CSV table of C-alpha atoms and ligand atoms in Angstrom, one decimal:
chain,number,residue,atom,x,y,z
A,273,UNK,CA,37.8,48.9,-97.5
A,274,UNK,CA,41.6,49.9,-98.6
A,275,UNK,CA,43.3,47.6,-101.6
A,276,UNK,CA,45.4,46.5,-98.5
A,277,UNK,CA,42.6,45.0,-96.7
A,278,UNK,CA,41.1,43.6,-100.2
A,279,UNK,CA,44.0,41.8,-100.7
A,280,UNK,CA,44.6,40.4,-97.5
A,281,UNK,CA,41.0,38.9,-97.4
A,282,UNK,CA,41.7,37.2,-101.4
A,283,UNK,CA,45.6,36.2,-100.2
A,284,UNK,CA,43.5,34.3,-97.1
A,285,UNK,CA,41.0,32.8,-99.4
A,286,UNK,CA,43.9,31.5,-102.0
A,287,UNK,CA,45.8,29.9,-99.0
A,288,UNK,CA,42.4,28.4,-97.5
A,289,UNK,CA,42.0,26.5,-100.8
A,290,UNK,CA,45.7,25.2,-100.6
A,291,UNK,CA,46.9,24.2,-97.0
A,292,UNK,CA,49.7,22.8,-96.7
A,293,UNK,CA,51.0,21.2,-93.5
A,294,UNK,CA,54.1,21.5,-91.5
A,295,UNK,CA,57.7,21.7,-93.4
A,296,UNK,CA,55.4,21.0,-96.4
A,297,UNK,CA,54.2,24.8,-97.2
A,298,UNK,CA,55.4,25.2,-100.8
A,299,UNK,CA,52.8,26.6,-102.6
A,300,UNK,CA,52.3,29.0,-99.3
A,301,UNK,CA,56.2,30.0,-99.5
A,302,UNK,CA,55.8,30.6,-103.3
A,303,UNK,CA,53.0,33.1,-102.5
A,304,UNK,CA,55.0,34.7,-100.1
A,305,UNK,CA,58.2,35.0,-101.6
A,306,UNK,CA,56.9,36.6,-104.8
A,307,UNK,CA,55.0,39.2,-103.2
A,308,UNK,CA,57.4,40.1,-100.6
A,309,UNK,CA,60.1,40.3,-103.8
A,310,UNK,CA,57.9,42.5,-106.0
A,311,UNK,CA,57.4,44.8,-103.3
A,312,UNK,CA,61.2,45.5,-102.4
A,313,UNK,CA,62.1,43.3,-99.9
A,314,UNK,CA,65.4,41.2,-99.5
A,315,UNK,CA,64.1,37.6,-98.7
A,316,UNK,CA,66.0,34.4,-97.2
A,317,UNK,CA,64.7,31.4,-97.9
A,318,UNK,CA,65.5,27.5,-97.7
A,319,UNK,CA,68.6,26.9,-95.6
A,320,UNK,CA,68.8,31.1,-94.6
A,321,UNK,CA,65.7,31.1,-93.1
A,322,UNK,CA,66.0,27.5,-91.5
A,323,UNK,CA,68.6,25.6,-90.1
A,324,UNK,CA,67.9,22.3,-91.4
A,325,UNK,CA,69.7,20.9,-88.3
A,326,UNK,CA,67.2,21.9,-86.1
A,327,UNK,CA,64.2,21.2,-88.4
A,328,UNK,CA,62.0,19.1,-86.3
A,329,UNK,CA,59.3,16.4,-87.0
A,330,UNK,CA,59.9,16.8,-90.8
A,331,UNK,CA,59.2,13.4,-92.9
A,332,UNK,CA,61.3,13.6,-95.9
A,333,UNK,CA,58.7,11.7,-97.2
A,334,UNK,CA,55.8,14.0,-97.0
A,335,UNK,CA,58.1,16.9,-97.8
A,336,UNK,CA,59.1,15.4,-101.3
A,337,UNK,CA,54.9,15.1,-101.9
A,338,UNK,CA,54.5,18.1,-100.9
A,339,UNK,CA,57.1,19.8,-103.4
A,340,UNK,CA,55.2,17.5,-106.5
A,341,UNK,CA,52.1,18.6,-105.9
A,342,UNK,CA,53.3,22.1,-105.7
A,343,UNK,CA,55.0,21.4,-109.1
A,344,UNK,CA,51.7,20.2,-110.3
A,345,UNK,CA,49.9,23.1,-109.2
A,346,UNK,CA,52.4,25.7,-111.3
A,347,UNK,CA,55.4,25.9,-108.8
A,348,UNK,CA,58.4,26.7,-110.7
A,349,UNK,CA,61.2,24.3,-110.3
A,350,UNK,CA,63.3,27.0,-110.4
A,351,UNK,CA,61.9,28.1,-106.6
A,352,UNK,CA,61.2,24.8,-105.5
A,353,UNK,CA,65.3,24.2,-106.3
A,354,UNK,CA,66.1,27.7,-104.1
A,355,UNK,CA,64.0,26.2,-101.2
A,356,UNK,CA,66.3,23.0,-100.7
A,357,UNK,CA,63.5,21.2,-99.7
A,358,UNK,CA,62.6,23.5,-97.2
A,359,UNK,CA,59.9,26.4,-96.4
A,360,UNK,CA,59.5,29.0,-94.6
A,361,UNK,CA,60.8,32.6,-95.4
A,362,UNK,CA,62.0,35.7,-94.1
A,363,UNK,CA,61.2,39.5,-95.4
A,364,UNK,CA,63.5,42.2,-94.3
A,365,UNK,CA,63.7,46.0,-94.8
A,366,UNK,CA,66.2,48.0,-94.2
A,367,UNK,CA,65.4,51.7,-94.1
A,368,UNK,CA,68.8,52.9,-94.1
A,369,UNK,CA,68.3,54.9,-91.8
A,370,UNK,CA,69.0,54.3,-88.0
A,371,UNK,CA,66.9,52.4,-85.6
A,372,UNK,CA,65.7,49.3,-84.2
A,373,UNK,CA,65.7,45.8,-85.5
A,374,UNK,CA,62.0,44.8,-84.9
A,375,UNK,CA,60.9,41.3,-86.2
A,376,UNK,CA,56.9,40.2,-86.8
A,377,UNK,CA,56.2,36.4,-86.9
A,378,UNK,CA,53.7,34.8,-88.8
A,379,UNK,CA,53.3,30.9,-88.8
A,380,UNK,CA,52.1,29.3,-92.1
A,381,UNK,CA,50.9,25.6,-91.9
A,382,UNK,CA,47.7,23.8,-91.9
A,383,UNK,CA,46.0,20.8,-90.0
A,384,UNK,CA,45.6,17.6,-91.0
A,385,UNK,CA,42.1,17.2,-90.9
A,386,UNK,CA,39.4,17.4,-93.6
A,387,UNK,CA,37.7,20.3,-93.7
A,388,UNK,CA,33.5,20.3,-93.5
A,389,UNK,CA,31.2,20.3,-96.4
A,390,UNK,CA,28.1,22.0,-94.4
A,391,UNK,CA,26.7,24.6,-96.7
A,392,UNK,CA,26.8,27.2,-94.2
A,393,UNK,CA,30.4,27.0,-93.6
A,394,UNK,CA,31.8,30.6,-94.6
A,395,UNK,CA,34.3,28.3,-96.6
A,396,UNK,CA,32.2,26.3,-98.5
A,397,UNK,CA,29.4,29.5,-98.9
A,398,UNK,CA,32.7,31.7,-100.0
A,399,UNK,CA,33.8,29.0,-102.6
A,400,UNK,CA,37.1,28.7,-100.8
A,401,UNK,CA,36.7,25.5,-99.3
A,402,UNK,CA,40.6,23.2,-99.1
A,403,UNK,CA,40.7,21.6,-102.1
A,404,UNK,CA,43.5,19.4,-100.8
A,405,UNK,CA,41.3,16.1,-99.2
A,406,UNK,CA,42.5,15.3,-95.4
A,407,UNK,CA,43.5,18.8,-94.8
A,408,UNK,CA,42.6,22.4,-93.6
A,409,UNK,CA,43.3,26.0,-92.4
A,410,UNK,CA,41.3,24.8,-89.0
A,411,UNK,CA,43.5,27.3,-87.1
A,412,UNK,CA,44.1,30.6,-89.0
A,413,UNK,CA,47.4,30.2,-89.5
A,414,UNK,CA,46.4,31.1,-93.2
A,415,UNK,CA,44.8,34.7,-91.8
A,416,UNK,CA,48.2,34.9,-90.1
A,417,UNK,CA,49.7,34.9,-93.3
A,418,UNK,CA,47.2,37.0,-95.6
A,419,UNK,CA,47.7,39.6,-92.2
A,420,UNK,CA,51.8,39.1,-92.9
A,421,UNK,CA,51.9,40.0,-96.4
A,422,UNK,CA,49.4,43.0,-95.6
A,423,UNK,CA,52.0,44.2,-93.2
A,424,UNK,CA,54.5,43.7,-95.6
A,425,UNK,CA,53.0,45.9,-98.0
A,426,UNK,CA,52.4,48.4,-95.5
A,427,UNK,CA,55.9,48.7,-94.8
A,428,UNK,CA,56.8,49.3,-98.5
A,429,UNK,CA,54.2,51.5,-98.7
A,430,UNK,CA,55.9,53.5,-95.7
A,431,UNK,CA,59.1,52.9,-95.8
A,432,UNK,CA,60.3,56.7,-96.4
A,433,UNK,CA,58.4,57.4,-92.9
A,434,UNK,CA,60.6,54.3,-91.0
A,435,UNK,CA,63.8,54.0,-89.4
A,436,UNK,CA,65.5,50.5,-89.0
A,437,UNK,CA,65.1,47.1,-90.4
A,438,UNK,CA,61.4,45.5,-90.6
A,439,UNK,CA,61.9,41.7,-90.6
A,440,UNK,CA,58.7,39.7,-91.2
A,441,UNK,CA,59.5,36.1,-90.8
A,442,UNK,CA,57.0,33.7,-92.1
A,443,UNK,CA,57.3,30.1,-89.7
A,444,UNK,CA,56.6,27.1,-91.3
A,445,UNK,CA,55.7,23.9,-88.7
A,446,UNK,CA,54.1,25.9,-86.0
A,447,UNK,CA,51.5,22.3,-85.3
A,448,UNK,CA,53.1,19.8,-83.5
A,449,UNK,CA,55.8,23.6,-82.1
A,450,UNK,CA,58.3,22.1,-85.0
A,451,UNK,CA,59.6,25.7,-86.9
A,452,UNK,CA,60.2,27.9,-84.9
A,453,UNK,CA,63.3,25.8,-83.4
A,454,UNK,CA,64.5,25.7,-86.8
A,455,UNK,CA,64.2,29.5,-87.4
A,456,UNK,CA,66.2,30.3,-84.0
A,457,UNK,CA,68.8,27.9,-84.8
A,458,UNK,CA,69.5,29.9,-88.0
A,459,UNK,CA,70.2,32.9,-86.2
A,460,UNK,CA,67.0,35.2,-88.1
A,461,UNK,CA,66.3,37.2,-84.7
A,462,UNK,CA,69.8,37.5,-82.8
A,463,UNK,CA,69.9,40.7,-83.4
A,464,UNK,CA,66.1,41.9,-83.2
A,465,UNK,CA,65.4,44.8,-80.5
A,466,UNK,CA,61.3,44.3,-81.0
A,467,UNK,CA,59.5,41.3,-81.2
A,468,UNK,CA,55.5,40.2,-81.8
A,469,UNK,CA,53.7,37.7,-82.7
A,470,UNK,CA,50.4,36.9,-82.9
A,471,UNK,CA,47.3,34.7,-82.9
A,472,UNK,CA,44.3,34.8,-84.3
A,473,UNK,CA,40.6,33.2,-82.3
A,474,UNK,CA,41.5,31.5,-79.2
A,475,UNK,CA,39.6,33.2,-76.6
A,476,UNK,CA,39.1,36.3,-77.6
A,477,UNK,CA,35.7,37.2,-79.5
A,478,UNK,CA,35.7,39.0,-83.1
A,479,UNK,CA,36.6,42.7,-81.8
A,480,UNK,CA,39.2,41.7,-78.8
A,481,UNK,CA,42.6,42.2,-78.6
A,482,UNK,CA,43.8,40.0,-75.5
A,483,UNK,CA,47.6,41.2,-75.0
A,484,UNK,CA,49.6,38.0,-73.2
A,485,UNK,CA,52.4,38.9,-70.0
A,486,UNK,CA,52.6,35.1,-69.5
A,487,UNK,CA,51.7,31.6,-69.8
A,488,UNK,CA,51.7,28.6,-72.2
A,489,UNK,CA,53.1,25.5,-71.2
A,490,UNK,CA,56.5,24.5,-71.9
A,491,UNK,CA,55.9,20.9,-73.8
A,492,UNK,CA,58.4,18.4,-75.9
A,493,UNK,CA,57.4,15.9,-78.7
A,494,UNK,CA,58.5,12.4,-79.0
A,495,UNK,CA,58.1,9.7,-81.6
A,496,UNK,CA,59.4,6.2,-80.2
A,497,UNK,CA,60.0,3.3,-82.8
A,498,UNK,CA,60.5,0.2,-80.8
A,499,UNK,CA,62.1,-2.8,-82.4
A,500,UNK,CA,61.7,-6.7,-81.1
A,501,UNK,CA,62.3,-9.8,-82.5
A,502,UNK,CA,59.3,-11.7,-84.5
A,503,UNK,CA,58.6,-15.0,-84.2
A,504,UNK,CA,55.7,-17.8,-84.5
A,505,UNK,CA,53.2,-17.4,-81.8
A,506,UNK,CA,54.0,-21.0,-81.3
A,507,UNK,CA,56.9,-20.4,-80.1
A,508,UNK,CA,57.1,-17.2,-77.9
A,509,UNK,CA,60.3,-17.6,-76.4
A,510,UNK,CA,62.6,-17.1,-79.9
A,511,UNK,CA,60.7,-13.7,-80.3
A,512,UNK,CA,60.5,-10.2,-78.3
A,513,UNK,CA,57.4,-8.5,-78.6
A,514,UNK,CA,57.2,-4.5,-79.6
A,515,UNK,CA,53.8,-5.2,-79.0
A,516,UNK,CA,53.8,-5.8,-75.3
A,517,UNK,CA,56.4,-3.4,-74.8
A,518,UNK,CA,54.8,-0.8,-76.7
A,519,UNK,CA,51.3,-1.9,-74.7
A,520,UNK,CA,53.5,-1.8,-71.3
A,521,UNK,CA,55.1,1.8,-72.4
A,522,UNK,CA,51.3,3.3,-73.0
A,523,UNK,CA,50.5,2.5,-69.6
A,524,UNK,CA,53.7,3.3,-67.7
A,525,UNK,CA,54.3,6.8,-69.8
A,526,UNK,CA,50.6,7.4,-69.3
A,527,UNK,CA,50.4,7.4,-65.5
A,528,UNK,CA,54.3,8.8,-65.1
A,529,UNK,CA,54.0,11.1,-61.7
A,530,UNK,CA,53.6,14.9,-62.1
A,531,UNK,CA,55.2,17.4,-59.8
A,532,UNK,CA,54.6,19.7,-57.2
A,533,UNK,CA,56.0,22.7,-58.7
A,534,UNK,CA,53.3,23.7,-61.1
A,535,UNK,CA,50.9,21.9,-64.0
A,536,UNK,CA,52.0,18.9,-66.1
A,537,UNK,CA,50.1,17.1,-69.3
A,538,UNK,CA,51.5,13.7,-70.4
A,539,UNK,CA,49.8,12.1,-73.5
A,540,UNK,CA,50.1,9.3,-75.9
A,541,UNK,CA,48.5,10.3,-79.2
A,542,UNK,CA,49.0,7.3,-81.3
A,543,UNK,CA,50.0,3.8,-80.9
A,544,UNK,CA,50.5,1.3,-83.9
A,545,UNK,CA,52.1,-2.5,-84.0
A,546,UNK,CA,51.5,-5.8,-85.1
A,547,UNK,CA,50.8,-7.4,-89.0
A,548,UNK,CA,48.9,-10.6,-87.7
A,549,UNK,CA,47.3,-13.0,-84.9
A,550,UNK,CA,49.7,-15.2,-85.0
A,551,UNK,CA,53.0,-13.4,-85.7
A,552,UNK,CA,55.4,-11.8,-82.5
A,553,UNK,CA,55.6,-8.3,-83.2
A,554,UNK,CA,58.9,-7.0,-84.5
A,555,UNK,CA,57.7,-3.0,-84.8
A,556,UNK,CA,55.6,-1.0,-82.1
A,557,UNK,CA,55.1,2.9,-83.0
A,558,UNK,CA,54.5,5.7,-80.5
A,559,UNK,CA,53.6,9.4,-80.7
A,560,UNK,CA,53.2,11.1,-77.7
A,561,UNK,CA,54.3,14.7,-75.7
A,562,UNK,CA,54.4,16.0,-72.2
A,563,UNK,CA,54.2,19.5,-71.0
A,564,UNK,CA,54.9,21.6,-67.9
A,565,UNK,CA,54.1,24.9,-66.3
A,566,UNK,CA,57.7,25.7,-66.5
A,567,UNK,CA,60.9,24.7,-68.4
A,568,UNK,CA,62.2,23.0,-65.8
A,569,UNK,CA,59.3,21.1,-65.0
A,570,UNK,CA,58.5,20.1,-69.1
A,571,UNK,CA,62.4,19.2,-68.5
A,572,UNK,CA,61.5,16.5,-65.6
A,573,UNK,CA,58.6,15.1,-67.5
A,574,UNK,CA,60.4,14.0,-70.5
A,575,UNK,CA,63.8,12.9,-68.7
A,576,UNK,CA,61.2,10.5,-66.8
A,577,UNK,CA,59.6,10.1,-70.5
A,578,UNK,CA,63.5,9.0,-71.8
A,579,UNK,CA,64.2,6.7,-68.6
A,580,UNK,CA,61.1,5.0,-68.6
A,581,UNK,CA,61.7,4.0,-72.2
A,582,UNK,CA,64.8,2.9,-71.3
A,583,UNK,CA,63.7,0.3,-68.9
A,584,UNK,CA,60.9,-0.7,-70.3
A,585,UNK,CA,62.5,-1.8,-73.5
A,586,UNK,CA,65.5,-3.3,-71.7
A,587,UNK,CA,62.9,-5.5,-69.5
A,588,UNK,CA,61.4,-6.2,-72.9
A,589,UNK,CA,64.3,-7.6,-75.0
A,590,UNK,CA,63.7,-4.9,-77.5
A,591,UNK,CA,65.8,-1.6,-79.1
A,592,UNK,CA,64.3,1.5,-79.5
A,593,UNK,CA,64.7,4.8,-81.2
A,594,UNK,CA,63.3,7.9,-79.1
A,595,UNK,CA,63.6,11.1,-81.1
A,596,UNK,CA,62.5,14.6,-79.8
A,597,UNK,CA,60.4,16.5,-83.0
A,598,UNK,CA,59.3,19.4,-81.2
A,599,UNK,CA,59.5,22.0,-78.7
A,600,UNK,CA,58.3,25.1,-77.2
A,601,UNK,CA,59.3,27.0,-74.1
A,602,UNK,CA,56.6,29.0,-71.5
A,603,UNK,CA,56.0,32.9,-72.0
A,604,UNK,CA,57.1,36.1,-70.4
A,605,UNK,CA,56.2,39.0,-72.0
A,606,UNK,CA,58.7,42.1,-71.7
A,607,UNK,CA,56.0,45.0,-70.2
A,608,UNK,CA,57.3,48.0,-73.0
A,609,UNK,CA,56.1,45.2,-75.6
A,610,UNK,CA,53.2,44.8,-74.3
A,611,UNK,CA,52.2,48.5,-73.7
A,612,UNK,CA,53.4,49.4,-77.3
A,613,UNK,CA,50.3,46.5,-78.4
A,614,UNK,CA,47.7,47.7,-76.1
A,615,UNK,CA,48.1,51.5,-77.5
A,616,UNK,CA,48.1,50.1,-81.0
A,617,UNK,CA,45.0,47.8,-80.6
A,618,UNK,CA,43.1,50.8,-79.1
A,619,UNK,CA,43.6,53.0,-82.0
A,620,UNK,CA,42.3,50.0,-84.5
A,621,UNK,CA,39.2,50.3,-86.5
A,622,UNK,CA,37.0,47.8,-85.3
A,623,UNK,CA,38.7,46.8,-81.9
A,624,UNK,CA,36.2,47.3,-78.8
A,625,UNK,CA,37.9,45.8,-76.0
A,626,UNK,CA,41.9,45.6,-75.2
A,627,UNK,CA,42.3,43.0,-72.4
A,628,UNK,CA,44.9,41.3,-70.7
A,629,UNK,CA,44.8,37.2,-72.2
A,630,UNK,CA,47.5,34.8,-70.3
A,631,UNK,CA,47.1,31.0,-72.2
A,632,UNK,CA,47.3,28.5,-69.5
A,633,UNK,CA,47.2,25.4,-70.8
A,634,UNK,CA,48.1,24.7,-74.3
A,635,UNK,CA,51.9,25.6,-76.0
A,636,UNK,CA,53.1,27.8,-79.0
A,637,UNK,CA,56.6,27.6,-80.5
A,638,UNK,CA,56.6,31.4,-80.7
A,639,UNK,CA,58.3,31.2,-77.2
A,640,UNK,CA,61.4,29.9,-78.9
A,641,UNK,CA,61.8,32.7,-80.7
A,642,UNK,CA,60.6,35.2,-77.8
A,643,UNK,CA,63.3,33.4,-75.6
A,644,UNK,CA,66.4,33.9,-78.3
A,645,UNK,CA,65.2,37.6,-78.8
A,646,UNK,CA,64.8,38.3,-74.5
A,647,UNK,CA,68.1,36.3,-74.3
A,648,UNK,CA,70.3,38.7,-76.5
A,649,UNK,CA,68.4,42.0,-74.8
A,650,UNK,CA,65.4,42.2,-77.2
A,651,UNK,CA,62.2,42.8,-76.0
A,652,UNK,CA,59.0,40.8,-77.2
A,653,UNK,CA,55.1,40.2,-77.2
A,654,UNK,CA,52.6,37.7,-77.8
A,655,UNK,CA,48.8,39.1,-78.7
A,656,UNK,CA,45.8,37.7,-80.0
A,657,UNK,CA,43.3,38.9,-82.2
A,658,UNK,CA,40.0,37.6,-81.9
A,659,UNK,CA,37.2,35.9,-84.3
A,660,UNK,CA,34.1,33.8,-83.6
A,661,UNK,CA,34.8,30.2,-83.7
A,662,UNK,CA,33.4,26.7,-81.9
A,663,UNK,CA,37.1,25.6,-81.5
A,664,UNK,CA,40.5,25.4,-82.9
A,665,UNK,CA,42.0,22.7,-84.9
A,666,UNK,CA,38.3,22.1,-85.7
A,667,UNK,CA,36.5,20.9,-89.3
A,668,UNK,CA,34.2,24.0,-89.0
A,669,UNK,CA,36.8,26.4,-87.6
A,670,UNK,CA,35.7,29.9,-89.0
A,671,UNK,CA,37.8,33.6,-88.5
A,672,UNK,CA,35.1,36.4,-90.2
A,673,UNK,CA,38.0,37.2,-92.4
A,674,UNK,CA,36.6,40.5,-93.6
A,675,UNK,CA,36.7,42.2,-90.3
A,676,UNK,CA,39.4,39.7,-88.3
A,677,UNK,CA,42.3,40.5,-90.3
A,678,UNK,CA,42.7,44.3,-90.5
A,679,UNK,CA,42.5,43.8,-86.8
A,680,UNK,CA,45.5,42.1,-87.2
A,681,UNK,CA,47.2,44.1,-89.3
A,682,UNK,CA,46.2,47.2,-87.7
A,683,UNK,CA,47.7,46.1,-84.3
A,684,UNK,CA,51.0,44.9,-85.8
A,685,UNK,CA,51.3,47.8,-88.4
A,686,UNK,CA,50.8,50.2,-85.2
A,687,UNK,CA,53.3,48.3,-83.4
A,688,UNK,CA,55.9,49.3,-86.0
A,689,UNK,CA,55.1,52.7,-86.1
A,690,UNK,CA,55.8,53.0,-82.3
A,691,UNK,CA,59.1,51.0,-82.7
A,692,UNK,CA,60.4,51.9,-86.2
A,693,UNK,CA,58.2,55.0,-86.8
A,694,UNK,CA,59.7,58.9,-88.0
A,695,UNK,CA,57.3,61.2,-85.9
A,696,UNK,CA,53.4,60.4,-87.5
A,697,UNK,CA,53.5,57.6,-90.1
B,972,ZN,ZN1,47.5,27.9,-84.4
């Protein structure tokens, strides 16, 4: 096993213990930043990786929490200043030579869900379990990393043998498709000629490399506050309920009409109101997305979503506040992209299958990025590389980190060499 690989494997076991969720990924960011600084590279980080305009579905909250307890845990306040509060980070190279822009993205946040305490879970056997309670790496997004800063030192190692800039843009808020926005907005790929990014698991096996032309669904994310008037339940006419508005919401946003142009997913996640029998409800809270086979449809859906709301709080009496905290677009992969991947994954140690793998159903924010890079003439790629799992976003979600990641790295690290490559790197 090479000292690249090695490290990759411990970098995924540090982050496994310490997952951080969305806009929240200090610690993670630390770890990233140094490395990719000791190795050589320039890095942008807080508001020149992120625009915090377009930083969707970030509690301020959670994020000043988040920066304590990665204080507590050795954090220097000197970093935790730079970041302005927010994470994410961006790696670039710059050869000096001519060539290509070509940018790699990596997402970086965990799940909040606690991870499982079965024995024969590879975390808990590997003594890497989270050690943060309510939350976990139950997607891989910290193999995504570990594979990031393996590529990163691959490029340093390299670099007399590349032309161009390598830029290696670690997302922060992938769950609940919040980053990526946020890195677009700032402008980090506007001028990138190559694109790929990756995922690890989904449905394809430890060994697969499933190369995507299409797919995902295009989705949007609301949260809806609703605000009535509270009153004794004796006397129901001086108050407006969020309740029954929020109650009449579920079922009207819940059964909203899909359309004939392709596939659409409406649901309401979460649903809170109410502080006693006997009290009108001032407050109602909603959290809830829709999604469509294509922009335009995922468009339709949540105009319905924002008129519905609209007259359904009006025939209520009550206010609202319907805010949009994240978003993704569907996938077209550009063909040179993905032919570049499938001759890279066939030349990686360990890969026995190369196979085309369009995601139907469920959404990635990577799109956002694909579309800004496709929009100014770039050309980009969406792969997976596969483990053994019984499910994402999962308590018992496992990657086989030892052979999964070189995988990973192998495919993107070939990638470069056929876009930023002097003849045989
Ligand atoms: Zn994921």
């Amino acid at each position: 096993m090479s000292d690249i690989v090695k490290t990759m494997i411990a970098d995924r076991r540090r982050l496994h213990a310490r997952p951080e969720e969305g806009w929240c990924e200090f610690e993670t960011t630390y770890l990233i930043v140094a490395r990719l600084r000791a190795l050589g590279f320039e890095v942008w980080t807080g508001d020149r990786a992120v625009d915090p305009e377009h930083a969707l579905g970030r509690d301020p909250k959670l994020v000043e929490a988040a920066a304590a307890r990665a204080s507590a845990h050795g954090v220097p306040q000197v970093f935790l200043d730079e970041t302005k509060g927010y994470t994410g980070a961006v790696g670039v190279w710059k050869t000096g030579r001519p060539g290509p822009v070509t940018a790699l993205r990596f997402d970086i946040d965990a799940l909040p869900i606690d991870e499982t305490t079965d024995a024969e879970h590879e975390a808990c056997r590997g003594g890497y379990r989270s050690e943060i309670p309510g939350f976990s790496h139950a997607c891989g997004h910290d193999g995504h990393t570990a594979v990031g800063l393996g590529v990163a030192a691959w490029v340093a190692e390299n670099a007399d043998k590349l032309c161009g800039t390598v830029k290696l843009l670690f997302q922060p808020a992938e769950e609940g498709v919040r980053g990526a926005a946020a890195m677009t907005a700032r402008g980090v790929v506007d001028d990138v000629d190559w694109f790929a990014g990756a995922h690890i698991g989904c449905s394809a096996r430890l060994g697969q490399v499933g190369v995507s032309h299409h797919g995902y669904l295009a989705t949007t994310k609301f949260d809806l506050d609703i605000t009535g008037v509270p009153s004794a339940a004796g006397s129901p006419e001086k108050g407006k309920s969020a309740l029954m508005c929020g109650a009449a919401l579920c079922m009207s946003l819940g059964s909203l009409p899909g359309h004939s142009g392709g596939i659409t997913r409406v649901q309401i996640g979460k649903f809170n109101s109410g502080t006693g029998r006997n009290i009108v409800a001032e407050h109602a809270s909603l959290v809830m997305e829709v999604r469509g086979e294509t922009t335009e449809i995922n468009d339709y859906m949540a105009k319905a979503v924002e008129s519905t709301v609209s007259g359904i709080t009006a025939a209520y009496g009550c206010t609202y506040d319907l805010r949009r905290v994240g978003e993704a677009v569907t996938y077209r992969g550009d063909e040179e992209a993905v032919e570049l991947i499938k001759s890279a994954a066939a030349e990686v140690p360990g890969v026995d299958s190369v196979v085309d793998m369009n995601a139907k159903v469920g959404s990635e924010d990577c799109t956002v990025l694909i579309r800004r890079v496709q929009e100014h003439g770039g050309k980009a790629v969406f792969f997976y590389f596969g483990c053994n799992h019984h499910g994402h976003h999962r308590h018992d979600f496992e990657i086989q980190d030892e052979t999964s990641l070189a995988i990973g790295w192998g495919v993107f690290t070939g990638f470069l060499k056929r876009t930023n490559g002097l003849q045989a790197v």
